[in-house]
Short mmCIF file of C-alpha atoms in Angstrom, two decimals:
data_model
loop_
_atom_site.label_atom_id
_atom_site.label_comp_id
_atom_site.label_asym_id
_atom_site.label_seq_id
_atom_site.Cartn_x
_atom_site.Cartn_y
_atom_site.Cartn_z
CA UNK A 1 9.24 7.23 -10.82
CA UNK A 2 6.81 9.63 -9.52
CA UNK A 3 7.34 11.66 -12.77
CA UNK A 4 6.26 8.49 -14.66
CA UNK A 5 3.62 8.24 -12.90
CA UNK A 6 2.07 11.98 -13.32
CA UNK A 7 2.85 11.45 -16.90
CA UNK A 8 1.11 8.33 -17.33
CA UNK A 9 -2.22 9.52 -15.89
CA UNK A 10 -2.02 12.44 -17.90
CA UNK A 11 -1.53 9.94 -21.00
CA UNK A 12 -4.40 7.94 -19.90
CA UNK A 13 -6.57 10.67 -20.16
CA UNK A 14 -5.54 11.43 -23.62
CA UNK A 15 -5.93 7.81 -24.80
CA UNK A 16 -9.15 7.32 -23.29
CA UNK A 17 -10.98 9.70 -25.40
CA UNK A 18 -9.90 7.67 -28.12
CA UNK A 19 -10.71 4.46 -30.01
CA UNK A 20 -10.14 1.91 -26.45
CA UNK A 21 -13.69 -0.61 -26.18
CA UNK A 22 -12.98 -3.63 -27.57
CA UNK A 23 -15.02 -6.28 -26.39
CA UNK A 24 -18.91 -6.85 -25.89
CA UNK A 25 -20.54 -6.69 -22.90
CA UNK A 26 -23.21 -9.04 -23.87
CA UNK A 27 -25.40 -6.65 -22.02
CA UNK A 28 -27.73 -6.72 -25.46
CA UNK A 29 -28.70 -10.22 -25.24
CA UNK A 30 -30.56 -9.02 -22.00
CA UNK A 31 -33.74 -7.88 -23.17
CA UNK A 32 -36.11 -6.52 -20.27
CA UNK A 33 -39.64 -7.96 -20.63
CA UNK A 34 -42.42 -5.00 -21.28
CA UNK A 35 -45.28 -4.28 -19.67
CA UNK A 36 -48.08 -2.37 -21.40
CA UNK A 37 -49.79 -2.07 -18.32
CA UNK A 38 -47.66 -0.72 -15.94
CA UNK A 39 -50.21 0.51 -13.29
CA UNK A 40 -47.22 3.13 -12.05
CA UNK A 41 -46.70 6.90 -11.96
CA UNK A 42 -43.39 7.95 -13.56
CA UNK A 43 -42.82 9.61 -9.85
CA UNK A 44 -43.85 6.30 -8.13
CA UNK A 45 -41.06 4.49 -9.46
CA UNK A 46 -38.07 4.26 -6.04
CA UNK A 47 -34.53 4.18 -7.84
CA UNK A 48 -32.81 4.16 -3.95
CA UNK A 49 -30.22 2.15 -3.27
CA UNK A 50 -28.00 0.80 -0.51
CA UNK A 51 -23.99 0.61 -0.84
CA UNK A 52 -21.19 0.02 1.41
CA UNK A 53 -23.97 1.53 4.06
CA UNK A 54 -24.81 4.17 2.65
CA UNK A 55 -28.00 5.11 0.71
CA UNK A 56 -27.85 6.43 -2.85
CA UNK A 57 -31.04 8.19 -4.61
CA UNK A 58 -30.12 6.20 -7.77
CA UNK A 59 -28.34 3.21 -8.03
CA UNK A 60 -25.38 4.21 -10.12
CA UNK A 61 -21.83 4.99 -8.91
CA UNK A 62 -19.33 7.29 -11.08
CA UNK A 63 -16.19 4.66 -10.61
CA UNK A 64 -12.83 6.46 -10.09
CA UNK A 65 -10.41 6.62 -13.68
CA UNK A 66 -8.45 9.36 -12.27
CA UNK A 67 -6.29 12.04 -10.60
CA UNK A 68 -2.78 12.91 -10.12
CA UNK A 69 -2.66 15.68 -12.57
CA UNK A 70 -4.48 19.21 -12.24
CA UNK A 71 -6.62 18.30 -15.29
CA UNK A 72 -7.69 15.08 -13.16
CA UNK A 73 -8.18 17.34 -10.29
CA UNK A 74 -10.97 19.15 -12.36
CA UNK A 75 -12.60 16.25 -13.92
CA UNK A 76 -13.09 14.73 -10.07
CA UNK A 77 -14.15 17.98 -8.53
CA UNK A 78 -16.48 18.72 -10.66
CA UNK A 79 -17.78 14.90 -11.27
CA UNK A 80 -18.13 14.84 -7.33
CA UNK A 81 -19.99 17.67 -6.99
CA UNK A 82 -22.36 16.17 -9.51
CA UNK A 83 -22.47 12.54 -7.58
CA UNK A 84 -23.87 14.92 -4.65
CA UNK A 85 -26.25 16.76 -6.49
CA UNK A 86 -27.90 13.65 -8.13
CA UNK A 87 -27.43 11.64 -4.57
CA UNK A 88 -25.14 9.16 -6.47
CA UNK A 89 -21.69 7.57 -5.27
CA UNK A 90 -18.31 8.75 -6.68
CA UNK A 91 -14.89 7.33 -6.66
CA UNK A 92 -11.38 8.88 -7.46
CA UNK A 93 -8.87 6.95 -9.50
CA UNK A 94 -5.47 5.07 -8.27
CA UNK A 95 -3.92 7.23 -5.48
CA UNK A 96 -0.93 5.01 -5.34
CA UNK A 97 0.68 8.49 -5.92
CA UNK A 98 -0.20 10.30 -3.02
CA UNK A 99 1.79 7.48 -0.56
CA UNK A 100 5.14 9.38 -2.18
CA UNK A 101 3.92 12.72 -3.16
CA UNK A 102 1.29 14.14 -1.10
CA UNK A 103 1.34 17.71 -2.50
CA UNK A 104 -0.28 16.27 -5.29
CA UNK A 105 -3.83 15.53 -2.98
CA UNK A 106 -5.61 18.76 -4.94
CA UNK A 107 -5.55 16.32 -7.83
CA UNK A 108 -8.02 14.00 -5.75
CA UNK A 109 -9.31 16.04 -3.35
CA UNK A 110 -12.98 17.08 -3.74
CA UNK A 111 -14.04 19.02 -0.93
CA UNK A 112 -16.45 20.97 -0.93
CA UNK A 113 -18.60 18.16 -2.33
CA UNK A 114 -20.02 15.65 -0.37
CA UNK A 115 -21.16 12.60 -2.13
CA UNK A 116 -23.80 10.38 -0.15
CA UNK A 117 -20.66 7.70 -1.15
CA UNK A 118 -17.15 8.78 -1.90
CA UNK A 119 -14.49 6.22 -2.08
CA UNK A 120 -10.53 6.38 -2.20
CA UNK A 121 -8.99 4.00 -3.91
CA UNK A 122 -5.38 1.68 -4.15
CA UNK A 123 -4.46 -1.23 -6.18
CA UNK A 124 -4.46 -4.93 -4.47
CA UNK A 125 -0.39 -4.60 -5.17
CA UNK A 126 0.06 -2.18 -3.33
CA UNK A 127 -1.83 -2.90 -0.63
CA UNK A 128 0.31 -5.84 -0.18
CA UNK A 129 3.73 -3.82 -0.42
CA UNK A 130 2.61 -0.62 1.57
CA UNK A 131 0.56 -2.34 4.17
CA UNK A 132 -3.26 -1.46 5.88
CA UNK A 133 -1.74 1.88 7.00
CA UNK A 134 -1.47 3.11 3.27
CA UNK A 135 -5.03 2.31 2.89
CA UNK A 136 -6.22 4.21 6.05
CA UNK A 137 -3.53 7.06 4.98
CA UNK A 138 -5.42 7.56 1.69
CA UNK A 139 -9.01 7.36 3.18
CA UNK A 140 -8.22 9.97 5.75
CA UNK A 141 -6.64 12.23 3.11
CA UNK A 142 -9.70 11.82 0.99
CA UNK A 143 -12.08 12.29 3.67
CA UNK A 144 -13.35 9.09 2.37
CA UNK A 145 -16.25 6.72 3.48
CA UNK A 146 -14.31 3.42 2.62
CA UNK A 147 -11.76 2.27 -0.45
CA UNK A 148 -11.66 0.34 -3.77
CA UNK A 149 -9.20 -1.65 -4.17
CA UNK A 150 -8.50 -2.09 -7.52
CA UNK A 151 -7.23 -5.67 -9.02
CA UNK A 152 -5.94 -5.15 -12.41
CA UNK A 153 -3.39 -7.65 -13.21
CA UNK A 154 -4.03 -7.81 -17.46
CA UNK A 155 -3.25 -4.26 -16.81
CA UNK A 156 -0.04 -4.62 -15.33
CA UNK A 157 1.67 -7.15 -17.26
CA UNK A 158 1.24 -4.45 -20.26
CA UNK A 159 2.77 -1.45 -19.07
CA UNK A 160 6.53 -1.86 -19.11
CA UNK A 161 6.13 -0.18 -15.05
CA UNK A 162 3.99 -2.86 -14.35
CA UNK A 163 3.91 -5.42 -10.78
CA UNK A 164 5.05 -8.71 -12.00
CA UNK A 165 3.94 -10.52 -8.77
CA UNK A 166 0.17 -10.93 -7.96
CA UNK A 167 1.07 -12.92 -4.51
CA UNK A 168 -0.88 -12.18 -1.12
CA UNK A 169 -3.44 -9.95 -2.55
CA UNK A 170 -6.51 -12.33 -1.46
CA UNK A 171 -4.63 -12.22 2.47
CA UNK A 172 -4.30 -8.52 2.06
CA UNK A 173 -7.48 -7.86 0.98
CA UNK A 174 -8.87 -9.63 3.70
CA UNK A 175 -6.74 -8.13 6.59
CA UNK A 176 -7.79 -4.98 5.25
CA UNK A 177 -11.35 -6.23 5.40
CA UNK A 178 -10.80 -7.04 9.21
CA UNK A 179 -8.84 -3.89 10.74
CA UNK A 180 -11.98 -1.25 8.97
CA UNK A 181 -14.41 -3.54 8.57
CA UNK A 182 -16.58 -4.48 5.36
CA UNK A 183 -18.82 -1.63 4.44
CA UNK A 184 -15.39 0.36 4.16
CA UNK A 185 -14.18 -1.70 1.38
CA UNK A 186 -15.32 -2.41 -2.16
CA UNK A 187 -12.79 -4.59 -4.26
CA UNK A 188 -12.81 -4.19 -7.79
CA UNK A 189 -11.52 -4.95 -11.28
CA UNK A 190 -10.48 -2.64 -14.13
CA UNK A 191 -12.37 -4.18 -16.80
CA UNK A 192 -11.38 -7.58 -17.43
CA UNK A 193 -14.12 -8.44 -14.31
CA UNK A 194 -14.32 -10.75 -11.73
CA UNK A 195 -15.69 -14.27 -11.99
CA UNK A 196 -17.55 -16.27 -9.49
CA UNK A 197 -14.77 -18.74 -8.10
CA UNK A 198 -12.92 -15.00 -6.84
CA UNK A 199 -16.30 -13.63 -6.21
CA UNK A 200 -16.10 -16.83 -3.90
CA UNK A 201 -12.67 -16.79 -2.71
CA UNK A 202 -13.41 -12.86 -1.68
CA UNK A 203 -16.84 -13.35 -0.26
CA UNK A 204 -15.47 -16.57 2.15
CA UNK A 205 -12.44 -13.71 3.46
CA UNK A 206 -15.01 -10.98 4.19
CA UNK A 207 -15.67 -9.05 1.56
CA UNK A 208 -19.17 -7.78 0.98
CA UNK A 209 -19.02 -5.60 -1.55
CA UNK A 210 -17.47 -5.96 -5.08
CA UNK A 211 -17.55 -4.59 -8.74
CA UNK A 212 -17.46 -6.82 -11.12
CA UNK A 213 -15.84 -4.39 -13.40
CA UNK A 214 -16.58 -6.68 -16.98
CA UNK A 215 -15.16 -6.77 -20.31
CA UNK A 216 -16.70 -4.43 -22.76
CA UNK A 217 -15.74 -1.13 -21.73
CA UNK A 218 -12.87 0.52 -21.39
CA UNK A 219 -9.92 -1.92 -21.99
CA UNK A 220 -6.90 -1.25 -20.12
CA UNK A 221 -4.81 -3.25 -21.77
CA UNK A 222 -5.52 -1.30 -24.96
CA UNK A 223 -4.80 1.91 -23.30
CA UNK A 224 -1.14 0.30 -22.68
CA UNK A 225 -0.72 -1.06 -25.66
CA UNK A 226 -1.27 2.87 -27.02
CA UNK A 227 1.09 3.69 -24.52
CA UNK A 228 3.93 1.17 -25.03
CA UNK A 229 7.11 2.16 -26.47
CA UNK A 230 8.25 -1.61 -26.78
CA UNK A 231 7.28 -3.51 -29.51
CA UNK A 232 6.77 -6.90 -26.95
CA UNK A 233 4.57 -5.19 -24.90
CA UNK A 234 2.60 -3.31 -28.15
CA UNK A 235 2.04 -6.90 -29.14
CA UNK A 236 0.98 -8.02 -25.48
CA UNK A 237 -1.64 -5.27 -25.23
CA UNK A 238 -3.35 -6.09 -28.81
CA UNK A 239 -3.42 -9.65 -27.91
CA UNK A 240 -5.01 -8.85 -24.53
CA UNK A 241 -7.08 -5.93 -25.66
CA UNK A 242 -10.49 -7.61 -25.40
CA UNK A 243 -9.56 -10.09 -22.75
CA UNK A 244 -11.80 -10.26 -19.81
CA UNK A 245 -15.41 -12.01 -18.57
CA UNK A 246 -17.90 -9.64 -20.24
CA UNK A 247 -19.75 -7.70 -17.99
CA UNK A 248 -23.00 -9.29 -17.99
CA UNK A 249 -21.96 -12.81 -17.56
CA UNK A 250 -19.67 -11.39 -14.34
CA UNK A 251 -22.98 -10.19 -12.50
CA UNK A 252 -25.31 -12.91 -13.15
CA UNK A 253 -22.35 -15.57 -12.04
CA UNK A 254 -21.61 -12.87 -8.94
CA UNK A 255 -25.05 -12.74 -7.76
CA UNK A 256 -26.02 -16.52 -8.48
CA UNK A 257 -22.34 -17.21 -6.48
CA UNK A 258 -22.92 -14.86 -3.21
CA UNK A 259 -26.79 -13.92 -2.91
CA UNK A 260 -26.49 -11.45 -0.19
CA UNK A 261 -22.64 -9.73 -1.87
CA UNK A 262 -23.53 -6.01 -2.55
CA UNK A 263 -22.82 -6.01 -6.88
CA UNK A 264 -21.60 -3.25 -8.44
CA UNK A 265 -21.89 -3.62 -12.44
CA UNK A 266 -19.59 -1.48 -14.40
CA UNK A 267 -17.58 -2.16 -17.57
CA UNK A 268 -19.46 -0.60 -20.56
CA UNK A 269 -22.55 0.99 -18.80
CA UNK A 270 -22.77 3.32 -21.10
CA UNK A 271 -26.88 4.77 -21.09
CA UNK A 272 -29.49 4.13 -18.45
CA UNK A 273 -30.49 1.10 -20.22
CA UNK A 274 -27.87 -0.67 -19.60
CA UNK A 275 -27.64 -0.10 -16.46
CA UNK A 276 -31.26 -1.64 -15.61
CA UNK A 277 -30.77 -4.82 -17.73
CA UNK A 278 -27.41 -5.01 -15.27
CA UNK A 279 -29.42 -4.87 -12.41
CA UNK A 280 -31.95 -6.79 -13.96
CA UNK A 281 -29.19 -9.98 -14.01
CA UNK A 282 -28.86 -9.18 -10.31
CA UNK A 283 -26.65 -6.17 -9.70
CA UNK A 284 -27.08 -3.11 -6.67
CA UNK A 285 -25.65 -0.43 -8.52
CA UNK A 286 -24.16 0.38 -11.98
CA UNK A 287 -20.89 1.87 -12.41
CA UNK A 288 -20.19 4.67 -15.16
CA UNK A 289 -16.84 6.03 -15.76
CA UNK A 290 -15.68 6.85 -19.31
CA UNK A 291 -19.25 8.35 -20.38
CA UNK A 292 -18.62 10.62 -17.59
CA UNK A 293 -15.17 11.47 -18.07
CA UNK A 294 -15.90 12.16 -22.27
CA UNK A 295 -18.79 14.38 -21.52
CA UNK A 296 -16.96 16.39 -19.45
CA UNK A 297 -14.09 16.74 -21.82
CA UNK A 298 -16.34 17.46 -24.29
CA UNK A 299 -18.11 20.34 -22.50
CA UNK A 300 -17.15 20.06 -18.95
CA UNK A 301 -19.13 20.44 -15.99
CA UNK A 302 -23.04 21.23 -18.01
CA UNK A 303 -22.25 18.78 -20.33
CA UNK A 304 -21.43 16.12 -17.98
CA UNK A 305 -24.74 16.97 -16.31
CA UNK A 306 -26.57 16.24 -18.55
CA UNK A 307 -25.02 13.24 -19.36
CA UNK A 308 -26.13 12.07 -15.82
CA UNK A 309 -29.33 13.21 -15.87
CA UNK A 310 -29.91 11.42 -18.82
CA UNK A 311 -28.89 7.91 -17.15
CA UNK A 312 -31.08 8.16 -14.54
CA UNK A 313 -33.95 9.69 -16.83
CA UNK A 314 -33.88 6.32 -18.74
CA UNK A 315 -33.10 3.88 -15.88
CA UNK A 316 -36.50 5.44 -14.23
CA UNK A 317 -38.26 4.95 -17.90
CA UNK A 318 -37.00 1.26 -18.02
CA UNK A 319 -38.76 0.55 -14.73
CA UNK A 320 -41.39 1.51 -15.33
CA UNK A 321 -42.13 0.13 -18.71
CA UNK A 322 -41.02 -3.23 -16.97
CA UNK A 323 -44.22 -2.25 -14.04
CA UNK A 324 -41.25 -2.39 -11.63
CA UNK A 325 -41.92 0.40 -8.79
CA UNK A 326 -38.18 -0.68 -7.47
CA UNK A 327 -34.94 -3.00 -8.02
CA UNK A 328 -37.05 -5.85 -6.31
CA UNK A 329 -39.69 -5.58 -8.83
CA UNK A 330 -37.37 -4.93 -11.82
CA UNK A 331 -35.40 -8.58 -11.02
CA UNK A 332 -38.82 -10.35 -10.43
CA UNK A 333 -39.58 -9.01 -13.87
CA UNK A 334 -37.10 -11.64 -15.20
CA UNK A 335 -35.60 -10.54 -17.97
CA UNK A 336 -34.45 -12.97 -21.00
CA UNK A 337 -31.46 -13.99 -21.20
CA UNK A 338 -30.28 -14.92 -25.33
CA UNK A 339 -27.47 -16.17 -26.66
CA UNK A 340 -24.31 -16.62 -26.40
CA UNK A 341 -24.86 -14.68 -22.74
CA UNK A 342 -27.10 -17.46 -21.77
CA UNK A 343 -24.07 -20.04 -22.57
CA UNK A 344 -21.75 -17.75 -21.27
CA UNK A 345 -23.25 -17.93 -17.71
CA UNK A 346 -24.23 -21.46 -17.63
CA UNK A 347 -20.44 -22.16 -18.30
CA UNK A 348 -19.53 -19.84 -15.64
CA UNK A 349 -21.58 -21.12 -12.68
CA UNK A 350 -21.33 -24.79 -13.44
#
């Protein structure tokens, strides 16, 4: 099993660089509301940001895709170091692996760097078979600040390896919650996001911190259905490839659902942009994963750099061609909302 497992992170990092977004965000029916008089220095505009207690210099997180294999050891080093230098968070991918084979920790492991947020992270399954102690096991290794734990059950009914039961993950979640308390744990999807009656459901047990994790980025499923060898599951994945709640419709019903929930928006954040029409809609902090992880395949450590720098470059441009000085200002802007997001969210919140 633990073979299986090194192999299929090494496969995911293969597939991922491939053809694997299938659905639509509906981030471009948000259209951010210009200001020809801004009355604002380009310096003057504050991109801080507050998550799971800790403060951020821009509000974007790199969200954790992986680890396990020394390749994935690289690509988190590396990314890590750059989450510190740009005062961003950073999360590692799945270390379900580490609970059986803890030689492999280099693989996640990023020491030296210090990230002003760095979070481990284990799936909802298995924090319901391996208990609270695997949790505070894989934070300690890390020398984490707090865990994401990861629900991705469209995921899992694809891979042939996949948990078939989905029970006591809410209970779990929420013991969890009460042992390390809530600015230690961020619960999040995998890209098939989270909509408001389990933004609801999570919020009433404790939780105070979530990432929607929407449709229109990487799909998971798709990955799997790359990856399957059987022809059911091959058929599964294509049927499920674009299944989700896209990712703008996911933070508008989070935030309208729990006012005060910290909102992470990820799932196809994929230029500055987008990440200030998400928080626009009412999300803390944008999530980027697979623009991160592609740069630095394609030219490692500079490349993905730059790739950074140019996210926050034009998240501080679209504040201030909005006149916002700040996240408060940019949501008081009040974007429009088109359709079919507009529909979408209405249905949603109902």
């Amino acid at each position: 099993m633990h073979d299986d497992l090194e192999q299929r992170k090494s496969q995911h990092l293969d597939l991922v660089q491939g053809d694997v977004e299938t659905a639509d965000t509906l981030l471009s029916c948000v259209r951010l509301v210009h200001r020809a008089l801004p009355e604002l220095a380009l310096e003057n505009v504050e991109l801080g940001a507050e998550l799971c207690g800790r403060q951020l210099k821009a509000p974007l997180i790199i969200t954790g895709m992986t680890g396990g294999t020394p390749r994935a050891g690289e690509i988190n080093r590396d990314l890590a170091a750059l989450a510190q230098e740009m005062g961003v968070a950073f999360g590692v991918g799945s270390m379900r692996i580490l609970l059986d084979q803890p030689d492999l920790l280099p693989t996640f492991a990023v020491k030296p760097a210090r990230p002003p947020l760095l979070l481990a992270n284990l799936g909802a399954q298995q924090l319901v078979q391996r208990g609270n102690g695997a949790a505070l096991r894989l934070i300690e290794m890390l020398g984490a600040d707090g865990i994401a734990i990861h629900l991705n059950p469209a995921q899992e009914l694809v891979q042939a390896e996949g948990d078939r039961d989905f029970r006591g993950c809410l209970d779990a979640i929420a013991g969890l919650v009460e042992q390390i308390g809530s600015q230690r744990v961020l619960v999040k999807e995998t890209g098939c996001g989270i909509g408001p009656a389990v933004v609801r459901e999570l919020y009433d047990r404790g939780v105070r911190a979530i990432d929607v994790s929407g449709s229109g980025g990487t799909s998971w499923t798709r990955v799997e259905q790359l990856r399957a060898k059987v022809p059911g599951a091959r058929e599964l994945g294509e049927l499920l490839s674009d299944w989700g709640i896209p990712t703008a419709a996911c933070v508008a019903a989070a935030r309208a659902t729990a006012p005060e929930v910290h909102l992470v928006a990820s799932g196809g954040i994929r230029s500055g942009l987008d990440a200030a029409r998400a928080l626009a809609l009412g999300a803390d902090v944008a999530g980027l994963a697979l623009p991160m992880v592609r740069a630095h395949q394609k030219g490692g450590v500079e490349a993905a750099r730059e790739a950074l720098k140019a996210h926050v470059d034009a998240l501080r441009a679209a504040f201030l061609l909005c006149g916002a000085r700040n996240v408060t200002a940019l949501r008081a802007s009040r974007p429009v909302v088109l359709e079919p997001l507009r529909s979408f969210i209405e249905g949603l919140v109902e």
